[in-house]
Amino acid sequence: MSTANVAAMIDHLVQRYGLDDAGSRGECLRWLQLSEEEAWNRGTWWFKWQESSVAMVSGTSLYSLAAGPSGIDEVRLGDGTVLTLLTRDDYRDVVGADATSGTPKLWCLLEPTLLGVNQFGVWPVPNASGTLKVRHERVSGTLADSASSKSQFPVDWRHLVLLRAEVYASAHAGQQGQYQAFLNQYGEQLVALAEKNERRRQNGRA
């Protein structure tokens, strides 16, 4: 059972369940996409987070960043100084119409745009250009039936995605025993990987 790429996982499902009718690969891809998204959203996995650089512009306090559902976790200046997070209400109280300029010390995650783009504000209003380092959640990607398309899970975690897809496939094939077995395995793996994820976090590696 190969999880090296999406095409290989589809091959596995097609062969295992004898899915040779037209549209089978498309259906397998749909199961894998659903499985990827479900597993992605089931935990605060360490690999979901990444750091991006945002250009800080003098005189500009509002910035945007396309990020995942949980948005932005931390904002730092280019020299590593961590800005203090404020709630939206506190940010409005502190900032209000105050256009004080200087080196930013505070930040706030604001309402996302209608297109889902995360916005954040910093204060005081920057009085110089620079770089903001933003730690944010990655967006779960779109899979394709291709050897170049890969799950965003680490290689040794991708079996979780395939296990969930096996639940869909066995249900489609009417294999009730297999369906229940895969569902149980998926649940067990979720627990095991959540524990592994927590150990990593406690060791300061998240």
PDB file of C-alpha atoms in Angstrom:
ATOM      1  CA  MET A   1       0.000   0.000   0.000  1.00  0.00           C
ATOM      2  CA  SER A   2       1.746   3.148  -1.219  1.00  0.00           C
ATOM      3  CA  THR A   3       0.993   6.622   0.103  1.00  0.00           C
ATOM      4  CA  ALA A   4       3.870   8.253  -1.789  1.00  0.00           C
ATOM      5  CA  ASN A   5       1.510  10.238  -3.992  1.00  0.00           C
ATOM      6  CA  VAL A   6      -2.182  10.631  -4.745  1.00  0.00           C
ATOM      7  CA  ALA A   7      -2.126   8.586  -7.963  1.00  0.00           C
ATOM      8  CA  ALA A   8      -0.627   5.635  -6.041  1.00  0.00           C
ATOM      9  CA  MET A   9      -3.331   5.863  -3.370  1.00  0.00           C
ATOM     10  CA  ILE A  10      -6.017   5.917  -6.059  1.00  0.00           C
ATOM     11  CA  ASP A  11      -4.407   2.890  -7.721  1.00  0.00           C
ATOM     12  CA  HIS A  12      -4.609   1.074  -4.382  1.00  0.00           C
ATOM     13  CA  LEU A  13      -8.310   1.836  -3.908  1.00  0.00           C
ATOM     14  CA  VAL A  14      -9.223   0.956  -7.505  1.00  0.00           C
ATOM     15  CA  GLN A  15      -7.425  -2.386  -7.343  1.00  0.00           C
ATOM     16  CA  ARG A  16      -8.524  -3.332  -3.833  1.00  0.00           C
ATOM     17  CA  TYR A  17     -12.208  -2.702  -4.477  1.00  0.00           C
ATOM     18  CA  GLY A  18     -12.377  -3.628  -8.180  1.00  0.00           C
ATOM     19  CA  LEU A  19     -13.458  -0.156  -9.175  1.00  0.00           C
ATOM     20  CA  ASP A  20     -13.104  -0.365 -12.939  1.00  0.00           C
ATOM     21  CA  ASP A  21     -16.188   1.531 -14.090  1.00  0.00           C
ATOM     22  CA  ALA A  22     -16.015   4.982 -15.671  1.00  0.00           C
ATOM     23  CA  GLY A  23     -15.491   7.703 -13.121  1.00  0.00           C
ATOM     24  CA  SER A  24     -14.010   5.400 -10.475  1.00  0.00           C
ATOM     25  CA  ARG A  25     -10.727   7.279 -10.234  1.00  0.00           C
ATOM     26  CA  GLY A  26     -12.598  10.545  -9.890  1.00  0.00           C
ATOM     27  CA  GLU A  27     -14.674   9.063  -7.072  1.00  0.00           C
ATOM     28  CA  CYS A  28     -11.534   7.778  -5.329  1.00  0.00           C
ATOM     29  CA  LEU A  29      -9.992  11.229  -5.649  1.00  0.00           C
ATOM     30  CA  ARG A  30     -13.095  12.726  -4.049  1.00  0.00           C
ATOM     31  CA  TRP A  31     -12.823  10.279  -1.134  1.00  0.00           C
ATOM     32  CA  LEU A  32      -9.160  11.136  -0.668  1.00  0.00           C
ATOM     33  CA  GLN A  33      -9.875  14.874  -0.742  1.00  0.00           C
ATOM     34  CA  LEU A  34     -12.629  14.492   1.863  1.00  0.00           C
ATOM     35  CA  SER A  35     -10.321  12.318   3.958  1.00  0.00           C
ATOM     36  CA  GLU A  36      -7.445  14.795   3.707  1.00  0.00           C
ATOM     37  CA  GLU A  37      -9.654  17.673   4.842  1.00  0.00           C
ATOM     38  CA  GLU A  38     -11.272  15.716   7.671  1.00  0.00           C
ATOM     39  CA  ALA A  39      -7.966  14.430   9.065  1.00  0.00           C
ATOM     40  CA  TRP A  40      -6.394  17.886   8.625  1.00  0.00           C
ATOM     41  CA  ASN A  41      -9.129  19.485  10.720  1.00  0.00           C
ATOM     42  CA  ARG A  42      -9.218  16.799  13.414  1.00  0.00           C
ATOM     43  CA  GLY A  43      -6.137  18.015  15.257  1.00  0.00           C
ATOM     44  CA  THR A  44      -3.793  20.916  15.865  1.00  0.00           C
ATOM     45  CA  TRP A  45      -1.073  18.961  14.084  1.00  0.00           C
ATOM     46  CA  TRP A  46       2.415  20.411  14.322  1.00  0.00           C
ATOM     47  CA  PHE A  47       2.902  20.400  10.551  1.00  0.00           C
ATOM     48  CA  LYS A  48      -0.147  22.616   9.950  1.00  0.00           C
ATOM     49  CA  TRP A  49       1.781  25.700  11.001  1.00  0.00           C
ATOM     50  CA  GLN A  50       4.291  27.690   9.022  1.00  0.00           C
ATOM     51  CA  GLU A  51       5.973  31.083   9.157  1.00  0.00           C
ATOM     52  CA  SER A  52       5.612  33.692   6.445  1.00  0.00           C
ATOM     53  CA  SER A  53       7.172  37.097   6.018  1.00  0.00           C
ATOM     54  CA  VAL A  54       4.962  40.126   5.454  1.00  0.00           C
ATOM     55  CA  ALA A  55       6.439  43.435   4.355  1.00  0.00           C
ATOM     56  CA  MET A  56       5.866  46.078   7.042  1.00  0.00           C
ATOM     57  CA  VAL A  57       5.115  49.439   5.447  1.00  0.00           C
ATOM     58  CA  SER A  58       5.658  52.769   7.153  1.00  0.00           C
ATOM     59  CA  GLY A  59       2.297  54.417   7.885  1.00  0.00           C
ATOM     60  CA  THR A  60       0.315  51.192   7.393  1.00  0.00           C
ATOM     61  CA  SER A  61      -1.228  49.333  10.331  1.00  0.00           C
ATOM     62  CA  LEU A  62      -3.506  46.844   8.510  1.00  0.00           C
ATOM     63  CA  TYR A  63      -2.118  43.722   6.828  1.00  0.00           C
ATOM     64  CA  SER A  64      -3.556  40.595   5.261  1.00  0.00           C
ATOM     65  CA  LEU A  65      -2.495  36.993   4.901  1.00  0.00           C
ATOM     66  CA  ALA A  66      -4.248  34.027   3.347  1.00  0.00           C
ATOM     67  CA  ALA A  67      -4.153  31.434   6.124  1.00  0.00           C
ATOM     68  CA  GLY A  68      -6.071  28.419   7.362  1.00  0.00           C
ATOM     69  CA  PRO A  69      -9.266  28.263   9.440  1.00  0.00           C
ATOM     70  CA  SER A  70      -7.476  28.921  12.731  1.00  0.00           C
ATOM     71  CA  GLY A  71      -5.799  31.965  11.253  1.00  0.00           C
ATOM     72  CA  ILE A  72      -2.744  33.578  12.735  1.00  0.00           C
ATOM     73  CA  ASP A  73      -1.022  32.413  15.898  1.00  0.00           C
ATOM     74  CA  GLU A  74       1.832  34.865  16.400  1.00  0.00           C
ATOM     75  CA  VAL A  75       3.306  38.049  14.929  1.00  0.00           C
ATOM     76  CA  ARG A  76       6.942  39.076  15.449  1.00  0.00           C
ATOM     77  CA  LEU A  77       9.124  41.887  14.239  1.00  0.00           C
ATOM     78  CA  GLY A  78      12.060  41.094  12.014  1.00  0.00           C
ATOM     79  CA  ASP A  79      14.406  41.174  15.023  1.00  0.00           C
ATOM     80  CA  GLY A  80      12.381  38.450  16.751  1.00  0.00           C
ATOM     81  CA  THR A  81      10.404  40.670  19.144  1.00  0.00           C
ATOM     82  CA  VAL A  82       7.004  39.052  19.783  1.00  0.00           C
ATOM     83  CA  LEU A  83       4.074  41.459  19.587  1.00  0.00           C
ATOM     84  CA  THR A  84       1.411  41.259  22.301  1.00  0.00           C
ATOM     85  CA  LEU A  85      -1.909  39.847  21.132  1.00  0.00           C
ATOM     86  CA  LEU A  86      -5.060  41.809  21.969  1.00  0.00           C
ATOM     87  CA  THR A  87      -8.711  40.860  21.599  1.00  0.00           C
ATOM     88  CA  ARG A  88     -10.652  42.841  19.027  1.00  0.00           C
ATOM     89  CA  ASP A  89     -12.454  44.814  21.734  1.00  0.00           C
ATOM     90  CA  ASP A  90      -9.223  45.658  23.549  1.00  0.00           C
ATOM     91  CA  TYR A  91      -7.549  46.552  20.267  1.00  0.00           C
ATOM     92  CA  ARG A  92     -10.354  48.957  19.402  1.00  0.00           C
ATOM     93  CA  ASP A  93     -10.151  50.527  22.878  1.00  0.00           C
ATOM     94  CA  VAL A  94      -6.384  50.944  22.720  1.00  0.00           C
ATOM     95  CA  VAL A  95      -6.120  52.030  19.120  1.00  0.00           C
ATOM     96  CA  GLY A  96      -9.421  53.769  18.418  1.00  0.00           C
ATOM     97  CA  ALA A  97      -8.579  56.739  16.239  1.00  0.00           C
ATOM     98  CA  ASP A  98      -5.084  56.927  17.738  1.00  0.00           C
ATOM     99  CA  ALA A  99      -2.627  57.272  14.887  1.00  0.00           C
ATOM    100  CA  THR A 100       0.440  57.140  17.147  1.00  0.00           C
ATOM    101  CA  SER A 101       3.426  55.988  15.141  1.00  0.00           C
ATOM    102  CA  GLY A 102       6.453  54.066  16.277  1.00  0.00           C
ATOM    103  CA  THR A 103       7.676  50.481  16.545  1.00  0.00           C
ATOM    104  CA  PRO A 104       4.679  48.111  16.746  1.00  0.00           C
ATOM    105  CA  LYS A 105       4.147  46.429  20.114  1.00  0.00           C
ATOM    106  CA  LEU A 106       0.595  45.084  19.786  1.00  0.00           C
ATOM    107  CA  TRP A 107      -1.322  43.083  17.226  1.00  0.00           C
ATOM    108  CA  CYS A 108      -4.866  41.843  16.756  1.00  0.00           C
ATOM    109  CA  LEU A 109      -6.497  39.265  14.479  1.00  0.00           C
ATOM    110  CA  LEU A 110      -9.324  41.145  12.793  1.00  0.00           C
ATOM    111  CA  GLU A 111     -12.415  39.899  10.971  1.00  0.00           C
ATOM    112  CA  PRO A 112     -11.512  38.007   7.787  1.00  0.00           C
ATOM    113  CA  THR A 113     -12.609  39.417   4.443  1.00  0.00           C
ATOM    114  CA  LEU A 114     -15.576  37.977   2.564  1.00  0.00           C
ATOM    115  CA  LEU A 115     -13.067  35.906   0.590  1.00  0.00           C
ATOM    116  CA  GLY A 116     -11.681  34.382   3.789  1.00  0.00           C
ATOM    117  CA  VAL A 117      -8.431  36.324   3.826  1.00  0.00           C
ATOM    118  CA  ASN A 118      -7.150  36.881   7.343  1.00  0.00           C
ATOM    119  CA  GLN A 119      -6.467  40.467   8.370  1.00  0.00           C
ATOM    120  CA  PHE A 120      -4.433  41.674  11.307  1.00  0.00           C
ATOM    121  CA  GLY A 121      -3.587  45.069  12.670  1.00  0.00           C
ATOM    122  CA  VAL A 122      -0.476  46.292  14.464  1.00  0.00           C
ATOM    123  CA  TRP A 123       0.010  49.299  16.742  1.00  0.00           C
ATOM    124  CA  PRO A 124       1.613  51.770  17.058  1.00  0.00           C
ATOM    125  CA  VAL A 125       1.404  52.469  13.342  1.00  0.00           C
ATOM    126  CA  PRO A 126       4.835  51.542  11.900  1.00  0.00           C
ATOM    127  CA  ASN A 127       7.068  54.550  11.349  1.00  0.00           C
ATOM    128  CA  ALA A 128       9.577  52.604   9.287  1.00  0.00           C
ATOM    129  CA  SER A 129       9.589  49.790   6.772  1.00  0.00           C
ATOM    130  CA  GLY A 130      10.639  46.317   7.808  1.00  0.00           C
ATOM    131  CA  THR A 131       9.449  42.730   8.030  1.00  0.00           C
ATOM    132  CA  LEU A 132       6.738  41.055  10.092  1.00  0.00           C
ATOM    133  CA  LYS A 133       7.153  37.336  10.772  1.00  0.00           C
ATOM    134  CA  VAL A 134       3.746  35.708  10.954  1.00  0.00           C
ATOM    135  CA  ARG A 135       3.134  32.178  12.264  1.00  0.00           C
ATOM    136  CA  HIS A 136      -0.065  30.900  10.711  1.00  0.00           C
ATOM    137  CA  GLU A 137      -1.981  27.799   9.802  1.00  0.00           C
ATOM    138  CA  ARG A 138      -1.381  26.367   6.359  1.00  0.00           C
ATOM    139  CA  VAL A 139      -4.358  25.908   4.086  1.00  0.00           C
ATOM    140  CA  SER A 140      -5.272  22.306   3.324  1.00  0.00           C
ATOM    141  CA  GLY A 141      -4.436  21.762  -0.336  1.00  0.00           C
ATOM    142  CA  THR A 142      -6.372  20.374  -3.284  1.00  0.00           C
ATOM    143  CA  LEU A 143      -5.347  16.899  -4.402  1.00  0.00           C
ATOM    144  CA  ALA A 144      -5.099  15.679  -7.992  1.00  0.00           C
ATOM    145  CA  ASP A 145      -4.878  12.291  -9.692  1.00  0.00           C
ATOM    146  CA  SER A 146      -1.182  12.662 -10.394  1.00  0.00           C
ATOM    147  CA  ALA A 147       2.127  11.232  -9.242  1.00  0.00           C
ATOM    148  CA  SER A 148       3.243  14.799  -8.516  1.00  0.00           C
ATOM    149  CA  SER A 149       0.288  15.446  -6.189  1.00  0.00           C
ATOM    150  CA  LYS A 150       0.949  14.553  -2.560  1.00  0.00           C
ATOM    151  CA  SER A 151      -0.916  14.732   0.717  1.00  0.00           C
ATOM    152  CA  GLN A 152       0.237  17.615   2.913  1.00  0.00           C
ATOM    153  CA  PHE A 153       0.654  15.177   5.789  1.00  0.00           C
ATOM    154  CA  PRO A 154       4.215  14.008   6.496  1.00  0.00           C
ATOM    155  CA  VAL A 155       5.079  10.754   4.708  1.00  0.00           C
ATOM    156  CA  ASP A 156       4.772   8.640   7.863  1.00  0.00           C
ATOM    157  CA  TRP A 157       1.337  10.134   8.645  1.00  0.00           C
ATOM    158  CA  ARG A 158      -0.319   9.732   5.234  1.00  0.00           C
ATOM    159  CA  HIS A 159      -1.712   6.324   6.095  1.00  0.00           C
ATOM    160  CA  LEU A 160      -4.276   8.245   8.185  1.00  0.00           C
ATOM    161  CA  VAL A 161      -5.688   9.824   5.016  1.00  0.00           C
ATOM    162  CA  LEU A 162      -5.762   6.510   3.161  1.00  0.00           C
ATOM    163  CA  LEU A 163      -7.421   4.751   6.105  1.00  0.00           C
ATOM    164  CA  ARG A 164     -10.242   7.295   6.065  1.00  0.00           C
ATOM    165  CA  ALA A 165     -10.603   6.859   2.305  1.00  0.00           C
ATOM    166  CA  GLU A 166     -10.812   3.089   2.863  1.00  0.00           C
ATOM    167  CA  VAL A 167     -13.847   3.764   5.058  1.00  0.00           C
ATOM    168  CA  TYR A 168     -15.566   5.510   2.139  1.00  0.00           C
ATOM    169  CA  ALA A 169     -14.496   2.847  -0.352  1.00  0.00           C
ATOM    170  CA  SER A 170     -15.572  -0.149   1.750  1.00  0.00           C
ATOM    171  CA  ALA A 171     -18.946   1.479   2.413  1.00  0.00           C
ATOM    172  CA  HIS A 172     -19.355   2.080  -1.324  1.00  0.00           C
ATOM    173  CA  ALA A 173     -18.495  -1.579  -1.996  1.00  0.00           C
ATOM    174  CA  GLY A 174     -20.994  -2.775   0.622  1.00  0.00           C
ATOM    175  CA  GLN A 175     -18.278  -4.452   2.693  1.00  0.00           C
ATOM    176  CA  GLN A 176     -19.731  -3.856   6.128  1.00  0.00           C
ATOM    177  CA  GLY A 177     -17.082  -5.826   7.993  1.00  0.00           C
ATOM    178  CA  GLN A 178     -14.241  -3.993   6.281  1.00  0.00           C
ATOM    179  CA  TYR A 179     -16.027  -0.686   6.756  1.00  0.00           C
ATOM    180  CA  GLN A 180     -16.200  -1.167  10.520  1.00  0.00           C
ATOM    181  CA  ALA A 181     -12.624  -2.429  10.706  1.00  0.00           C
ATOM    182  CA  PHE A 182     -11.243   0.567   8.830  1.00  0.00           C
ATOM    183  CA  LEU A 183     -13.385   2.951  10.860  1.00  0.00           C
ATOM    184  CA  ASN A 184     -11.956   1.469  14.065  1.00  0.00           C
ATOM    185  CA  GLN A 185      -8.392   1.626  12.726  1.00  0.00           C
ATOM    186  CA  TYR A 186      -8.882   5.238  11.705  1.00  0.00           C
ATOM    187  CA  GLY A 187     -10.094   6.136  15.191  1.00  0.00           C
ATOM    188  CA  GLU A 188      -7.174   4.316  16.804  1.00  0.00           C
ATOM    189  CA  GLN A 189      -4.675   6.065  14.549  1.00  0.00           C
ATOM    190  CA  LEU A 190      -6.197   9.461  15.311  1.00  0.00           C
ATOM    191  CA  VAL A 191      -5.643   8.833  19.015  1.00  0.00           C
ATOM    192  CA  ALA A 192      -2.106   7.510  18.517  1.00  0.00           C
ATOM    193  CA  LEU A 193      -1.060  10.421  16.303  1.00  0.00           C
ATOM    194  CA  ALA A 194      -2.679  12.963  18.637  1.00  0.00           C
ATOM    195  CA  GLU A 195      -0.535  11.546  21.466  1.00  0.00           C
ATOM    196  CA  LYS A 196       2.562  11.690  19.254  1.00  0.00           C
ATOM    197  CA  ASN A 197       1.699  15.261  18.319  1.00  0.00           C
ATOM    198  CA  GLU A 198       1.318  16.237  21.987  1.00  0.00           C
ATOM    199  CA  ARG A 199       4.665  14.689  22.913  1.00  0.00           C
ATOM    200  CA  ARG A 200       6.288  16.688  20.137  1.00  0.00           C
ATOM    201  CA  ARG A 201       4.614  19.880  21.409  1.00  0.00           C
ATOM    202  CA  GLN A 202       5.753  19.246  24.986  1.00  0.00           C
ATOM    203  CA  ASN A 203       9.289  18.707  23.754  1.00  0.00           C
ATOM    204  CA  GLY A 204       9.175  22.128  22.141  1.00  0.00           C
ATOM    205  CA  ARG A 205       9.325  20.851  18.582  1.00  0.00           C
ATOM    206  CA  ALA A 206       5.912  22.092  17.422  1.00  0.00           C
TER     207      ALA A 206
END
